[in-house]
Short mmCIF file of C-alpha atoms in Angstrom, two decimals:
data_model
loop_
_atom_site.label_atom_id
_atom_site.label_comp_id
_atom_site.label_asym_id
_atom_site.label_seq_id
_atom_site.Cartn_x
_atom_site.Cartn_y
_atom_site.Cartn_z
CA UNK A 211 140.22 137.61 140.01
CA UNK A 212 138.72 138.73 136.88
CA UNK A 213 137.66 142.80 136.62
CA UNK A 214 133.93 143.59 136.14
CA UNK A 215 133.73 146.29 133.51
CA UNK A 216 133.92 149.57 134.87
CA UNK A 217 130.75 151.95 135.66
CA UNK A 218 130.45 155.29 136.73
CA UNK A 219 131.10 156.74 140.23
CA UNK A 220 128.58 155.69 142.98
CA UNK A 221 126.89 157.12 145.75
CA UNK A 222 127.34 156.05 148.89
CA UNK A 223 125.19 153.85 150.85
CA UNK A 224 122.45 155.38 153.51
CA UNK A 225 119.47 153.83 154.65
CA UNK A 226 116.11 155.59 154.74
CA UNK A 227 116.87 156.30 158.66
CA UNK A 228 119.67 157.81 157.61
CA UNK A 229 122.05 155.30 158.75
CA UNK A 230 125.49 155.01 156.58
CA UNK A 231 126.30 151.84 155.38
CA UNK A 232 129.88 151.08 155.79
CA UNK A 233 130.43 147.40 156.95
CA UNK A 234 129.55 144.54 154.96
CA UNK A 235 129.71 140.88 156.24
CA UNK A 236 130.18 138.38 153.78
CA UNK A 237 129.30 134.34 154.24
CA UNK A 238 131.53 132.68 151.61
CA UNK A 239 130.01 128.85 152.55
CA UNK A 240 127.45 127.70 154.41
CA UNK A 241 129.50 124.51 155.17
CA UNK A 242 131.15 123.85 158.61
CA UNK A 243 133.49 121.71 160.01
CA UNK A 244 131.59 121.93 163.25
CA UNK A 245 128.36 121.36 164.59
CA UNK A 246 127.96 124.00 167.41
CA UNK A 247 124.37 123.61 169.37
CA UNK A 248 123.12 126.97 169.09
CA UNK A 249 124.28 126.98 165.52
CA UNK A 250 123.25 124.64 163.09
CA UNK A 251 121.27 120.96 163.56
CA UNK A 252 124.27 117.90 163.31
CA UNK A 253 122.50 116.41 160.10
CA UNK A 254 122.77 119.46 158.00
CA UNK A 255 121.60 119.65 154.78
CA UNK A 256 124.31 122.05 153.32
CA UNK A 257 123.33 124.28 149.76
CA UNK A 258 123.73 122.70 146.39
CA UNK A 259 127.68 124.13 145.60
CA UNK A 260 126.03 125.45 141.81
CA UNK A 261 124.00 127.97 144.25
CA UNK A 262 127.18 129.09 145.85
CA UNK A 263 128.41 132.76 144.24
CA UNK A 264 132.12 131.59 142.57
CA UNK A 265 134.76 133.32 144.23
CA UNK A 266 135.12 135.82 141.50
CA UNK A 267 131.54 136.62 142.00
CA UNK A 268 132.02 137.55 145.95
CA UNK A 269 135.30 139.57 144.68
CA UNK A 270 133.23 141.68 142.16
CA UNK A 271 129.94 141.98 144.60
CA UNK A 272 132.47 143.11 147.51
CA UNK A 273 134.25 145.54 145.40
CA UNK A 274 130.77 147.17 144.25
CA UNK A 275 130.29 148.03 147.57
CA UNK A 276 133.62 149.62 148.35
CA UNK A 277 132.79 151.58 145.47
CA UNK A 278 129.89 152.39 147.06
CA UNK A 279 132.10 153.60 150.68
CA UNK A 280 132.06 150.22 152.78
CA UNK A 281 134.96 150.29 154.10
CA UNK A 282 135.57 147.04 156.34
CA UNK A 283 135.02 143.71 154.46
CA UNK A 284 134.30 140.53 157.10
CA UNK A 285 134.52 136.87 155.31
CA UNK A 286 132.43 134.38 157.63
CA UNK A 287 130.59 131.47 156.78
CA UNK A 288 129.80 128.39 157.52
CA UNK A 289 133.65 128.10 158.29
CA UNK A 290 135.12 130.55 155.76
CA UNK A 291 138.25 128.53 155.68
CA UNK A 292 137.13 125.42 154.40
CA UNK A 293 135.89 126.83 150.77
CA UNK A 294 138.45 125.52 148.71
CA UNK A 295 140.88 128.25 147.17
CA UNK A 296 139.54 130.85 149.88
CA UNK A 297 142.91 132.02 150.48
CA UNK A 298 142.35 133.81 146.62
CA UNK A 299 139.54 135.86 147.54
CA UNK A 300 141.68 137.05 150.50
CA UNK A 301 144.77 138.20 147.72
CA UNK A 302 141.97 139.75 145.57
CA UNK A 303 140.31 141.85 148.16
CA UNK A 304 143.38 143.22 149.38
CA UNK A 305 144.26 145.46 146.28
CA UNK A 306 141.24 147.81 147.98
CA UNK A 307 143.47 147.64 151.33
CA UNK A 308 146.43 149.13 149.07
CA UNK A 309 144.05 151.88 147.30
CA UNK A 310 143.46 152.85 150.52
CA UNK A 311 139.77 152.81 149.55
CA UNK A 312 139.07 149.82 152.68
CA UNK A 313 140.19 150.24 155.90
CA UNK A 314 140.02 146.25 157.25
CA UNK A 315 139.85 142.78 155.96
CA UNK A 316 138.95 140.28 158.24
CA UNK A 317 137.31 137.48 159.15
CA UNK A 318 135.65 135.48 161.60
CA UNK A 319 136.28 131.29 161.99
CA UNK A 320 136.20 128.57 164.40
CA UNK A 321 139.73 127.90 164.16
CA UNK A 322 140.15 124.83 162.90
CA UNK A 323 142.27 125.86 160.15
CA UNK A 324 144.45 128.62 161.21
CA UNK A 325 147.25 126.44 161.64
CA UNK A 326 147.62 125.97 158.14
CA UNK A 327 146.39 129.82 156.98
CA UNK A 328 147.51 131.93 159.41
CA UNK A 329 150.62 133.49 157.69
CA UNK A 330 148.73 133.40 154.17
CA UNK A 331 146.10 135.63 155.96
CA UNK A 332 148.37 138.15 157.42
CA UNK A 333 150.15 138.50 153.86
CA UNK A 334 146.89 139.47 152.47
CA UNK A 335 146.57 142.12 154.26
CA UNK A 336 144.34 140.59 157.23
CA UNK A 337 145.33 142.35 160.92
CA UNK A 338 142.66 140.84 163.27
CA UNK A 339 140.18 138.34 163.22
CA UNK A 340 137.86 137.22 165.54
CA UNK A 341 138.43 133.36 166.59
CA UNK A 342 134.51 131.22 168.05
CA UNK A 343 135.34 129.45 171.35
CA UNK A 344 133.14 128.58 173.88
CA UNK A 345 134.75 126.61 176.13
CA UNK A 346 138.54 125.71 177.55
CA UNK A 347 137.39 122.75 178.68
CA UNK A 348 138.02 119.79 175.49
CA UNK A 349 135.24 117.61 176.99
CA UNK A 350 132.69 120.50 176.61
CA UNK A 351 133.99 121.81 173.66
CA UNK A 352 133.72 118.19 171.83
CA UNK A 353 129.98 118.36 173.50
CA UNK A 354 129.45 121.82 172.42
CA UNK A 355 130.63 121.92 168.85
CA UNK A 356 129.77 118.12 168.08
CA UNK A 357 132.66 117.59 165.87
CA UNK A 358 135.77 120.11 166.86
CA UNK A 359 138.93 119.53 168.96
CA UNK A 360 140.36 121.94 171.05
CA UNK A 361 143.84 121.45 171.54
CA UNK A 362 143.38 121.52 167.16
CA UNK A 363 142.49 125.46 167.92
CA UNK A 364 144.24 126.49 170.55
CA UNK A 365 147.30 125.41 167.86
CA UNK A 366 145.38 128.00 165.30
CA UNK A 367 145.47 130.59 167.76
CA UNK A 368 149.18 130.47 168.71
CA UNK A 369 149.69 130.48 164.87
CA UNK A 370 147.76 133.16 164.63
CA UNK A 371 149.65 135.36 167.52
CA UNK A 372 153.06 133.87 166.06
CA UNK A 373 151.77 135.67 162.58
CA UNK A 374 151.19 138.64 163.84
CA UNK A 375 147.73 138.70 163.53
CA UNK A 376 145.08 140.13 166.46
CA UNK A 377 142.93 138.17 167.76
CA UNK A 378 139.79 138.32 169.83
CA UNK A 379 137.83 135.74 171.07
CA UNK A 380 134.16 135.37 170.71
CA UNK A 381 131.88 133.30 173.38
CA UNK A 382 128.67 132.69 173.02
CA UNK A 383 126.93 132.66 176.74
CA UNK A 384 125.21 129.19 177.18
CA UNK A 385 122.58 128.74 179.87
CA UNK A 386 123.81 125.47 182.00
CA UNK A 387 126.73 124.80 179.63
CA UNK A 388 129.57 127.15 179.90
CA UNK A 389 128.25 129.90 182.42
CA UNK A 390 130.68 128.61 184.86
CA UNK A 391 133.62 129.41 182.77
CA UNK A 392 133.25 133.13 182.05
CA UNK A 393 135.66 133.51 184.27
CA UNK A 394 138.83 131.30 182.86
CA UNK A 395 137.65 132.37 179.53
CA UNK A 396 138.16 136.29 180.59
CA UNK A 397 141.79 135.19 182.09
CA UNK A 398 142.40 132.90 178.90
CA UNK A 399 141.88 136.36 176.87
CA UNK A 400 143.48 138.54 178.36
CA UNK A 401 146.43 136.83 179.05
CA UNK A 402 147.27 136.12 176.14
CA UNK A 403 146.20 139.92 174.79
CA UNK A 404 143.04 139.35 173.28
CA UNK A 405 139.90 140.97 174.00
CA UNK A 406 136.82 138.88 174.78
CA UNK A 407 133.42 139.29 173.45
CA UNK A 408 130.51 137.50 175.18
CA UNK A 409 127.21 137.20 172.63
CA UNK A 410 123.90 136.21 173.80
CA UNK A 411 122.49 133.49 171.97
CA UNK A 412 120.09 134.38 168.95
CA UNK A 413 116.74 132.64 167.89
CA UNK A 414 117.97 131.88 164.64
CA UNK A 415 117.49 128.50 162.84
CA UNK A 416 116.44 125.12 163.77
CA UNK A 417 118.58 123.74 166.38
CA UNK A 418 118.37 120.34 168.12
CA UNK A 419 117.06 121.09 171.66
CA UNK A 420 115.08 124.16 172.65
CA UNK A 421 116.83 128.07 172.36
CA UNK A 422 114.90 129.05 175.65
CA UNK A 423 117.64 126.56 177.40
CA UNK A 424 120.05 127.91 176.09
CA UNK A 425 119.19 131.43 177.03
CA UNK A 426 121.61 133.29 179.31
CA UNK A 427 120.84 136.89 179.49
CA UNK A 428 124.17 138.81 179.78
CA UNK A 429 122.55 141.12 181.81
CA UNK A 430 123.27 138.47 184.09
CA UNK A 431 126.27 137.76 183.05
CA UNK A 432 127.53 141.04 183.61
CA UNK A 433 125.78 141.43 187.23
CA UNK A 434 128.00 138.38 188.04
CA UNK A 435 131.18 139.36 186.65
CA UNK A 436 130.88 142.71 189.07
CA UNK A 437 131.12 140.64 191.76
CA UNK A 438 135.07 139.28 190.99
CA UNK A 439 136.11 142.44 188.41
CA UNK A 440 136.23 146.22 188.56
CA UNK A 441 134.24 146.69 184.91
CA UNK A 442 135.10 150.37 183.52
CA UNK A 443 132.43 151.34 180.56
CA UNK A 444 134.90 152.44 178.01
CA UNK A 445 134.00 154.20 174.23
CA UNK A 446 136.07 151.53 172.53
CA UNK A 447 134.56 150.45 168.77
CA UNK A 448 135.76 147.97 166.21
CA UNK A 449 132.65 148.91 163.63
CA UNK A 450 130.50 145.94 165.28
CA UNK A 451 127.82 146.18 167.46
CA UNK A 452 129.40 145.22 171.09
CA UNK A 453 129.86 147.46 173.77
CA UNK A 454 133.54 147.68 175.95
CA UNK A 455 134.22 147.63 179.21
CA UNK A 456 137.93 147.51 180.61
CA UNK A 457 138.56 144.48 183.44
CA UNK A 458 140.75 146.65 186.10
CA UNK A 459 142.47 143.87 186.93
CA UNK A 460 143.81 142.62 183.85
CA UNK A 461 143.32 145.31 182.17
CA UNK A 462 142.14 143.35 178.83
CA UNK A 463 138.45 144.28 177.46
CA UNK A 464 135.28 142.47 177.33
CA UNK A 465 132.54 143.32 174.45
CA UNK A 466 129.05 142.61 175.53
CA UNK A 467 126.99 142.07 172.02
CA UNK A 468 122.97 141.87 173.47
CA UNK A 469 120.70 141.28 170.65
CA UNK A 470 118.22 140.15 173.00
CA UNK A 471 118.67 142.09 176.48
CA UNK A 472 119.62 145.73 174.76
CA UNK A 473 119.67 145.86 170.92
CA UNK A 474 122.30 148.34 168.92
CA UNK A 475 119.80 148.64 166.08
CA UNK A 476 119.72 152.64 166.52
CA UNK A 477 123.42 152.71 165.16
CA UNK A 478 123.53 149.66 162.25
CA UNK A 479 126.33 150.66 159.82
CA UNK A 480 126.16 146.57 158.75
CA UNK A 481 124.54 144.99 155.80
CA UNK A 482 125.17 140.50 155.36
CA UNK A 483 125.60 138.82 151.98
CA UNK A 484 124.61 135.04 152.09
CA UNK A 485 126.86 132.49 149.86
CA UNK A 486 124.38 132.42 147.74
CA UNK A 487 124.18 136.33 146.73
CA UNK A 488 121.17 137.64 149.12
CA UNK A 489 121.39 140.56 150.81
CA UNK A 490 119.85 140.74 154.33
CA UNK A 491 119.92 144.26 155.71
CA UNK A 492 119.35 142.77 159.18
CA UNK A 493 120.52 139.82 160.62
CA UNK A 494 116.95 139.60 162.35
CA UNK A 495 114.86 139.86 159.57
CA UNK A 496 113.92 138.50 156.42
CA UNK A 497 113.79 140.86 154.29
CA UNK A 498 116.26 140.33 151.61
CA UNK A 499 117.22 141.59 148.03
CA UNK A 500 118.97 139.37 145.47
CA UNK A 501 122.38 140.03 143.88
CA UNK A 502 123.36 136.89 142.29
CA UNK A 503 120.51 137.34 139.05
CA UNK A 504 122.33 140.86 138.33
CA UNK A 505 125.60 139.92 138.97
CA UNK A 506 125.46 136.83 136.48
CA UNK A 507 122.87 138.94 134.13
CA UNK A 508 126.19 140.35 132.46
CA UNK A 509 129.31 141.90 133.00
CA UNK A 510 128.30 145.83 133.61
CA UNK A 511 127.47 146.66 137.13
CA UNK A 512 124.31 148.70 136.83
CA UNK A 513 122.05 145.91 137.54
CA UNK A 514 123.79 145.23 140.58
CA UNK A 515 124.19 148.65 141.69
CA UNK A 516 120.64 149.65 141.18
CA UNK A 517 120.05 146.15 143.58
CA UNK A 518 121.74 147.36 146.31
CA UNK A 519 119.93 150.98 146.11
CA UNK A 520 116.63 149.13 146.19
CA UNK A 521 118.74 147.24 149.76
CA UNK A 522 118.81 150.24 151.20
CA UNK A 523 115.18 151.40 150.96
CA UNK A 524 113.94 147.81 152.90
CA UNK A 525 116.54 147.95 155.57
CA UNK A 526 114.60 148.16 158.60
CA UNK A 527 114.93 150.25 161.89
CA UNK A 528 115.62 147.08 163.78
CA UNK A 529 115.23 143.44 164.54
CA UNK A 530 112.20 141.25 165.85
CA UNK A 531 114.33 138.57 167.49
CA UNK A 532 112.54 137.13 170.33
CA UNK A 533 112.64 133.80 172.00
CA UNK A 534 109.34 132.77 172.67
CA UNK A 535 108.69 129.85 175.10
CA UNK A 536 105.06 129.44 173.55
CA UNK A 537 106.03 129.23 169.95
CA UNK A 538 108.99 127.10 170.62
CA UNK A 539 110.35 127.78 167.19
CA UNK A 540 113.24 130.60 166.06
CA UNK A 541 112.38 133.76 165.15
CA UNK A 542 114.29 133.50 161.67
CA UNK A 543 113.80 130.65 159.93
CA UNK A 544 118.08 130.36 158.21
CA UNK A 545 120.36 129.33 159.88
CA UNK A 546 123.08 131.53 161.63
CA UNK A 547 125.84 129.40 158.90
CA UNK A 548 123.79 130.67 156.16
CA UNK A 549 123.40 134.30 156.60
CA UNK A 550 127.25 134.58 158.11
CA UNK A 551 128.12 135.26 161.93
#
């Protein structure tokens, strides 16, 4: 990757509440090789690639703000695995992991592709990532993701564990689709050592189908799972917004991320930058600030840095997600692919 020119030393990043910015979440694509339901529409129409920041671009924009004292780095998409030479972004970022000046590297996928960058991943520097699946059934994986295999991930993940890399699994809880499974999907986890994180479904996008079917409170969720598990609240934190308990039984843990039920707004250390260089300061909102005009205005940061100041003067307090049965429609307009999981 090629070095920006250097600047001078930068303050780190607080909000107007206060709120230090530490995490940033970075969408490299907003291309998929699946179609998940609550995710994107099946005929997408994906970004001109001339819009996408090059991969030198997202290495310069992340280091700015490790100058600035964010100090985990998470590459999503899309499916961050399918931009083509990815795996250089990964070597880039990880001279910050050496400096000591970031703490993680990671990155979330479907994984369809682990197979083949597993090991690359963990020689980069990358510990843990956090693998999408819904569903152990193939059937209703196939049904849920439109265009994915299973027994094609399940392959990524023992990759994965033979690399050495942790893993945890994220499910999204689907009204009437895999609410019946919560169970074998907690027993999946843990038995293999990973934690599982359950996520409520969020209004964001046009999907085929309506969001308030796909729904599933994990209030719920939870109120069920009490009735087969001994659920101890722990204080666990990976820098995200779920919140632990430890299963007795197995003792493996579950994260419970609520948007919609019980939001973590009060505690946001997280800022997402789209593949195309805007900055959303929430995930549920729109406002936005754009980095890609100052980043290709020239090869001194200041531009840039004085971008992200004027970032953290709009983020909000919190989100407006709501799913409304009147409206019908998603609170945010972008997809989930575009802004990054």
């Amino acid at each position: 990757m090629g070095q920006p020119a250097k600047t001078q030393a930068q303050p780190e990043l607080i909000d107007r509440y206060g709120r230090a910015v530490t995490y940033l979440r970075v969408s490299v694509t907003d291309r998929c090789d699946f179609r998940c339901v609550y995710c994107m529409s099946e005929n997408m129409n994906f970004l001109p690639r001339r819009d996408l920041l090059s991969l030198e671009e997202l290495d310069r924009v992340c280091t700015a703000f490790v100058e600035r004292g964010v100090r985990k780095l998470r590459i999503t998409g899309g499916e961050p695995l399918v931009r083509k030479n990815i795996m250089s972004l990964f070597q880039g970022l990880s001279r910050h992991l050496d400096s000591g000046k970031l703490e993680e590297l990671t990155l979330t996928t479907n994984g369809s592709q682990l197979k083949r960058f597993a090991r690359e991943l963990k020689a980069t520097g990358v510990e843990r990532i956090n693998v999408s699946i819904d569903t152990l059934q193939p059937d209703r994986f196939r049904a849920i993701t439109r265009w994915g295999n299973l027994d094609t991930v399940l392959q990524g993940l023992d990759a994965a564990s033979e690399a050495g890399l942790k893993v945890k699994l994220n499910a999204v809880a689907l009204k009437g689709t895999n609410e019946d499974e919560i169970d074998d999907l907690i027993r999946f986890a843990h038995g293999r050592g990973y934690d599982l994180t359950l996520i409520e479904t969020m209004p964001l996008g046009e999907v085929d189908g309506n969001r308030l079917d796909q729904y599933l409170p994990l209030s719920i969720v939870r109120a069920r799972l009490l009735d087969r598990w001994t659920l101890d609240d722990i204080p666990y934190k990976t820098g995200g917004p779920a919140r632990y308990v430890r299963v007795r039984e197995t003792g493996g843990r579950i994260g419970f991320i609520t948007p919609m039920t019980h939001n973590f707004c009060e505690s946001c250390n997280r800022v997402r930058l789209t593949c195309t260089g805007t900055l959303f300061m929430c995930l549920g909102q729109e406002d936005a600030v754009d980095l890609r005009e100052p980043l290709r205005a020239g090869p001194n940061d200041a531009a840039l840095h004085a971008a992200i100041d004027e970032a953290m003067l709009l983020k909000p307090k919190g989100h407006d997600f709501v799913i409304d049965r009147r409206a019908g429609r998603p609170s945010v307009a972008r997809h989930m692919s575009v802004t990054g999981g």
